[in-house]
CSV table of N, CA and C in Angstrom, one decimal:
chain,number,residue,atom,x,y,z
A,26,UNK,N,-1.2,0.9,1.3
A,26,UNK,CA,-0.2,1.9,1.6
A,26,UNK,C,0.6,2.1,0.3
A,27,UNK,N,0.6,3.1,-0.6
A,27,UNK,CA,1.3,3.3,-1.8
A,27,UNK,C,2.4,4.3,-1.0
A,28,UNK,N,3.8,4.2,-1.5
A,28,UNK,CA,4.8,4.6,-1.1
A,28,UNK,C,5.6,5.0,0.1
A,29,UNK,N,6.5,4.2,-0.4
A,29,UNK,CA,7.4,3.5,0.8
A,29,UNK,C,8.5,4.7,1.2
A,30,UNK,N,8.2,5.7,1.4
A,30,UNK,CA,9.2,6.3,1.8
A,30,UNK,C,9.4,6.7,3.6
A,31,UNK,N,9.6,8.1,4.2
A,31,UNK,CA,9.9,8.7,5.2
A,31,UNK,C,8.2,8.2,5.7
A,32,UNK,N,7.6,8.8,4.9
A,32,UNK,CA,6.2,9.1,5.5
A,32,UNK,C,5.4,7.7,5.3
A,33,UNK,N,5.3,7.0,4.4
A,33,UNK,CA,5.3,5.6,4.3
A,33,UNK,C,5.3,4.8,5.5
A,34,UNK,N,6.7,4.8,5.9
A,34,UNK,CA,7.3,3.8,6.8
A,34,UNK,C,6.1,4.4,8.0
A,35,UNK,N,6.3,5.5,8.6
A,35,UNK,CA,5.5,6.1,10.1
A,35,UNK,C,3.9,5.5,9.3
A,36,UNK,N,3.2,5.5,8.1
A,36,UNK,CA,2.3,5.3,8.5
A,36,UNK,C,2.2,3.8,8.3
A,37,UNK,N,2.5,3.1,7.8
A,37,UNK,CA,3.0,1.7,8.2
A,37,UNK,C,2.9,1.3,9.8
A,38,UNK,N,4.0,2.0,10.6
A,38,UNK,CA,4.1,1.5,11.9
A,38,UNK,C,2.9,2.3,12.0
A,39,UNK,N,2.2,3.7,12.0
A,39,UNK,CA,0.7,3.2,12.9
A,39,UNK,C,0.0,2.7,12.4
A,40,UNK,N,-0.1,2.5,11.4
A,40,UNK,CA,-1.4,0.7,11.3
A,40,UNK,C,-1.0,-0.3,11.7
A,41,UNK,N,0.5,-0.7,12.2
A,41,UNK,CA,0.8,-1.5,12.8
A,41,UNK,C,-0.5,-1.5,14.6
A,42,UNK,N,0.3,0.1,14.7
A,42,UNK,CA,0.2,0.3,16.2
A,42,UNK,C,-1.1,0.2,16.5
A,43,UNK,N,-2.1,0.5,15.4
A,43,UNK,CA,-3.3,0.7,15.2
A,43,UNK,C,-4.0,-0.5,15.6
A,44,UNK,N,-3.6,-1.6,15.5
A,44,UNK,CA,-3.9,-3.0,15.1
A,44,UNK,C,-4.6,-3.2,13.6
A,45,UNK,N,-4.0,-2.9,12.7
A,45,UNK,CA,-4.3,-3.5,11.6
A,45,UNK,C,-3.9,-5.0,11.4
A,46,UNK,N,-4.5,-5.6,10.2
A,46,UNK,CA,-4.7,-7.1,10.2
A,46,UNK,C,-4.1,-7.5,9.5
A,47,UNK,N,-3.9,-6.6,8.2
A,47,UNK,CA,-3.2,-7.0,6.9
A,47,UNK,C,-2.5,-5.3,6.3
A,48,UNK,N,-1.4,-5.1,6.4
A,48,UNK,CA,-1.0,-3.6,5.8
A,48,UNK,C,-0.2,-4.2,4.5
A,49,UNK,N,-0.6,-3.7,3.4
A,49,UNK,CA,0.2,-3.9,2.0
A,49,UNK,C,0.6,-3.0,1.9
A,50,UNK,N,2.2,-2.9,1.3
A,50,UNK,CA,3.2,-1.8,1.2
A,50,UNK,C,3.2,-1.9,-0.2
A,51,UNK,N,3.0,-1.0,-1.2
A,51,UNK,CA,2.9,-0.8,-2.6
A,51,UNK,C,4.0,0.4,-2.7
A,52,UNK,N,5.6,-0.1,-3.8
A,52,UNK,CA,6.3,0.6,-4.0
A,52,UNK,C,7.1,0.4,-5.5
A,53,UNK,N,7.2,1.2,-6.1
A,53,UNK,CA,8.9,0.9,-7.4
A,53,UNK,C,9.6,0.4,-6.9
A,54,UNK,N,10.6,0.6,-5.7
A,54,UNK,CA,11.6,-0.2,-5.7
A,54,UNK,C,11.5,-0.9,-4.9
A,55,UNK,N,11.8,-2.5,-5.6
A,55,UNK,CA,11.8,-3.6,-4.2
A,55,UNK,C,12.9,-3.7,-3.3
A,56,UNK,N,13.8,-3.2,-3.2
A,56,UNK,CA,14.7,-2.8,-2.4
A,56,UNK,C,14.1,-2.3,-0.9
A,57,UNK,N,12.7,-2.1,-0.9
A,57,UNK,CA,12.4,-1.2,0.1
A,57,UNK,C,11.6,-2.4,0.8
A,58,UNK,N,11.0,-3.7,0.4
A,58,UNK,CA,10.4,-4.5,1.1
A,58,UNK,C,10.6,-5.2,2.1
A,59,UNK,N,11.8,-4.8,2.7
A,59,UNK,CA,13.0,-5.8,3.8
A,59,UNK,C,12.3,-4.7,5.3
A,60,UNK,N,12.6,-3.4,4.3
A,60,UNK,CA,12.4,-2.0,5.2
A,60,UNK,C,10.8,-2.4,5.9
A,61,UNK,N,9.7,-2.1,4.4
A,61,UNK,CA,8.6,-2.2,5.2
A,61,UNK,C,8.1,-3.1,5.8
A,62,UNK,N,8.6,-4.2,5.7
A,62,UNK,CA,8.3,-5.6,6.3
A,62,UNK,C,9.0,-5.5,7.7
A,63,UNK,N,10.2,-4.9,8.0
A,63,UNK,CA,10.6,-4.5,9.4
A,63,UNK,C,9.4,-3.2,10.2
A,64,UNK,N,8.6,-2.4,9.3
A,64,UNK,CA,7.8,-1.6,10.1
A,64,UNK,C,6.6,-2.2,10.5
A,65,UNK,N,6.4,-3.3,9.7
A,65,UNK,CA,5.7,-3.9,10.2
A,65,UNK,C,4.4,-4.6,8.8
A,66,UNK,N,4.4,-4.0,7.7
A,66,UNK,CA,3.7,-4.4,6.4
A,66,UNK,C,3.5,-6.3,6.3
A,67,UNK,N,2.4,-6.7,6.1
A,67,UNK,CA,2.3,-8.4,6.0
A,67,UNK,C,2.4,-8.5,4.5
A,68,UNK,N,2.5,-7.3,3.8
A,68,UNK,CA,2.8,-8.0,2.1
A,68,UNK,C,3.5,-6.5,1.4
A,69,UNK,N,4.4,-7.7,0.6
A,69,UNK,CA,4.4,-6.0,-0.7
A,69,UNK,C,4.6,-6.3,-1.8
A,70,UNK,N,4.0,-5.5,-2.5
A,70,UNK,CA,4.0,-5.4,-4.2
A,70,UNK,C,4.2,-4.3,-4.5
A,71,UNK,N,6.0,-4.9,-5.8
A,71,UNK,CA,6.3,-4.0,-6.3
A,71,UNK,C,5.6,-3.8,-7.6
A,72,UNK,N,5.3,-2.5,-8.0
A,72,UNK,CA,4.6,-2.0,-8.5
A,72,UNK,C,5.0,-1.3,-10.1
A,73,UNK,N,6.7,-2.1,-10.1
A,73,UNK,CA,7.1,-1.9,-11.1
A,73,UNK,C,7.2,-3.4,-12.1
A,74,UNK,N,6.6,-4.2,-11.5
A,74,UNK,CA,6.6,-5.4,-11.8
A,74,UNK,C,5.3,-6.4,-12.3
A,75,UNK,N,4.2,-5.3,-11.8
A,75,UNK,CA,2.4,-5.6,-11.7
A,75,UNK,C,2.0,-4.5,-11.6
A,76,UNK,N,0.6,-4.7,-12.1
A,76,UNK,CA,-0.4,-3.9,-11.8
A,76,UNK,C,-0.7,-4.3,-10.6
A,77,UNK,N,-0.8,-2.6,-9.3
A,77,UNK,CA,-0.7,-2.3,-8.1
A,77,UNK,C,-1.9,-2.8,-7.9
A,78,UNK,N,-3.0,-1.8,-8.1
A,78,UNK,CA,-4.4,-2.4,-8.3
A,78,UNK,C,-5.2,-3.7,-8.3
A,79,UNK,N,-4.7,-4.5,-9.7
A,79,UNK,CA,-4.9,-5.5,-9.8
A,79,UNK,C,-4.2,-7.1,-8.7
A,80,UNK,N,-3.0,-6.2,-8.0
A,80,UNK,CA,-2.4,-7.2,-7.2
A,80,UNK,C,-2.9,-6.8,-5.5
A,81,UNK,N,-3.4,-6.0,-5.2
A,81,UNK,CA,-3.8,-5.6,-4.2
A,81,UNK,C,-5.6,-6.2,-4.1
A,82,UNK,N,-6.2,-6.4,-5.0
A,82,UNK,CA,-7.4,-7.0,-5.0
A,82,UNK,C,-7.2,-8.1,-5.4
A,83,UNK,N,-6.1,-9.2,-5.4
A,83,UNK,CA,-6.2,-10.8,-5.7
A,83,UNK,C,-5.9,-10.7,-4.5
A,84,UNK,N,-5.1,-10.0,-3.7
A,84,UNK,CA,-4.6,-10.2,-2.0
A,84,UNK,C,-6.2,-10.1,-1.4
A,85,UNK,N,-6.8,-9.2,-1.7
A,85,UNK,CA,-8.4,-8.4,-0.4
A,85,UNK,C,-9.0,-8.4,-1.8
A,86,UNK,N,-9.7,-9.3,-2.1
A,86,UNK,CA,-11.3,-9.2,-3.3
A,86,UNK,C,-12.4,-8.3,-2.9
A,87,UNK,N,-12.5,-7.7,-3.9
A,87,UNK,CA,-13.4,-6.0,-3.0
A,87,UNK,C,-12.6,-5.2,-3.0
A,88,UNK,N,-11.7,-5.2,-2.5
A,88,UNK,CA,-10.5,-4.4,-2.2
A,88,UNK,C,-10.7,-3.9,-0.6
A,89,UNK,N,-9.6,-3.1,-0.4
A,89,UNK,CA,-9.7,-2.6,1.1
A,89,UNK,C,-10.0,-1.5,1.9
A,90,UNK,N,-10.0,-1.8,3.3
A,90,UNK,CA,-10.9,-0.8,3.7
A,90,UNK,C,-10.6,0.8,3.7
A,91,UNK,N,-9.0,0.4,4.3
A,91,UNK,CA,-8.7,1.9,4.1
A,91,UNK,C,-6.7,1.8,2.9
A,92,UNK,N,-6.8,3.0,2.5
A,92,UNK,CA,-5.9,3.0,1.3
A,92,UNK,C,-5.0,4.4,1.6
A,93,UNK,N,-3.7,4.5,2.0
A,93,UNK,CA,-2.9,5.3,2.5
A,93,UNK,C,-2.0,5.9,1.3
A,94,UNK,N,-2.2,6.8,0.3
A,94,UNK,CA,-1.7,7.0,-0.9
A,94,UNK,C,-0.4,8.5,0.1
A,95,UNK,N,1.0,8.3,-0.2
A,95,UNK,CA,2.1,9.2,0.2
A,95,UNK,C,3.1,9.4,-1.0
A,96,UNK,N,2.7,9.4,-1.9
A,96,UNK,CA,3.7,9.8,-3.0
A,96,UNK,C,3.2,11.2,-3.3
A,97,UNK,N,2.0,11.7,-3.7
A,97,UNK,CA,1.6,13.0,-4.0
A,97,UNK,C,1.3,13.0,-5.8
A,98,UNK,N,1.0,11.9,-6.3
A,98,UNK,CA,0.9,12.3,-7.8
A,98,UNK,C,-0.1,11.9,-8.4
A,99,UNK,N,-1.2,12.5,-9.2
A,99,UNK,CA,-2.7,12.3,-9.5
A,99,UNK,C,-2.6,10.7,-9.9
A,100,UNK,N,-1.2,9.6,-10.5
A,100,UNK,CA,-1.8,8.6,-10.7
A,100,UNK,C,-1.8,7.4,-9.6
A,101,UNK,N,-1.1,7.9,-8.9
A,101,UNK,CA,-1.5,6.8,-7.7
A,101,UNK,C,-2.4,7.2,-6.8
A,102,UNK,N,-3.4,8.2,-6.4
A,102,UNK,CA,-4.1,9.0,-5.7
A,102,UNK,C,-4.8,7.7,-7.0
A,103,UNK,N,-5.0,7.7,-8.2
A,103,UNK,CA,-6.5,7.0,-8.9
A,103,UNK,C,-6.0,5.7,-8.2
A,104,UNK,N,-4.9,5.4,-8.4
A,104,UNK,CA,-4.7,4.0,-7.8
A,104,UNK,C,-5.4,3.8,-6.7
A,105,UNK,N,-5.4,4.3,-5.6
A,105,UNK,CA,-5.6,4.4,-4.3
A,105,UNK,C,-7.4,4.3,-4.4
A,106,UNK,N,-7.8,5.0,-5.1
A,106,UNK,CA,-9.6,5.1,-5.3
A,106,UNK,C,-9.8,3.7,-5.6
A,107,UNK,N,-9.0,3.1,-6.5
A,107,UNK,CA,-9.3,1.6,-7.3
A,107,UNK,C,-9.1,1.0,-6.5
A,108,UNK,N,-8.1,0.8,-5.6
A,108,UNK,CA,-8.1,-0.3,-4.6
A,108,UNK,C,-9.0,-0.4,-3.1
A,109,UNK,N,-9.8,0.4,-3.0
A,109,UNK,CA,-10.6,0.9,-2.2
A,109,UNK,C,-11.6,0.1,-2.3
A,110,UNK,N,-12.3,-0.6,-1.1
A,110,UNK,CA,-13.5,-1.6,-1.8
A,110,UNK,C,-14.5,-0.5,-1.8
A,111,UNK,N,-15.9,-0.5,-2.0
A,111,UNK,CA,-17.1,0.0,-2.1
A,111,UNK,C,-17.3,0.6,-0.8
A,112,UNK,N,-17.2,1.6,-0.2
A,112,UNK,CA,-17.6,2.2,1.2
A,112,UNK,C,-15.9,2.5,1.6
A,113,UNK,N,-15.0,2.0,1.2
A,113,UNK,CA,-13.8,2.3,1.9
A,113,UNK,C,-13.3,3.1,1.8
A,114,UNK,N,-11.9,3.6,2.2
A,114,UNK,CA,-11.7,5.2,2.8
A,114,UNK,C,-10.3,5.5,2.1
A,115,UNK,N,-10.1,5.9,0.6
A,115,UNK,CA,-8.5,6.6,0.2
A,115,UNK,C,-8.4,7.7,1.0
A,116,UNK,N,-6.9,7.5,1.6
A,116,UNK,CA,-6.6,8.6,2.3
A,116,UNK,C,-5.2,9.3,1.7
């Protein structure tokens, strides 16, 4: 899940609601990890501090199944591709 905002948080809680297993909340400001961790996220990385990418695949090797990009800007949309494993689904 790349950004933590309005739209973030709702899709957060339905992967919660969804039964997801592991949701990573990927954001700039860590200010927001108290938040997504109350919607329900089991990890976050701030993304001003690491490479997103690279910290999202030491968490899921392969990377993950499905990748929830809500910021709207062509470099985290690539983000989103990269952290995707082989067959998995940027959305």
């Amino acid at each position: 899940m790349i950004g933590i905002g309005g739209v973030g948080l709702n899709v957060i809680s339905g992967a919660k609601l969804a039964g997801a297993g592991r949701i990573i909340a990927v954001d700039m400001q860590s200010k927001k990890e108290e938040l997504a961790r109350r919607f329900g996220a089991t990890d976050f990385i701030d993304a001003s501090t690491s490479d997103s990418v690279e910290a999202v695949r030491s968490l899921i090797p392969g990377g993950v199944d499905h990748v929830f990009e809500v910021v709207g800007i062509k470099s985290t949309s690539e983000q989103a591709i990269r952290m995707a494993r082989k067959g998995g689904v940027p959305i």
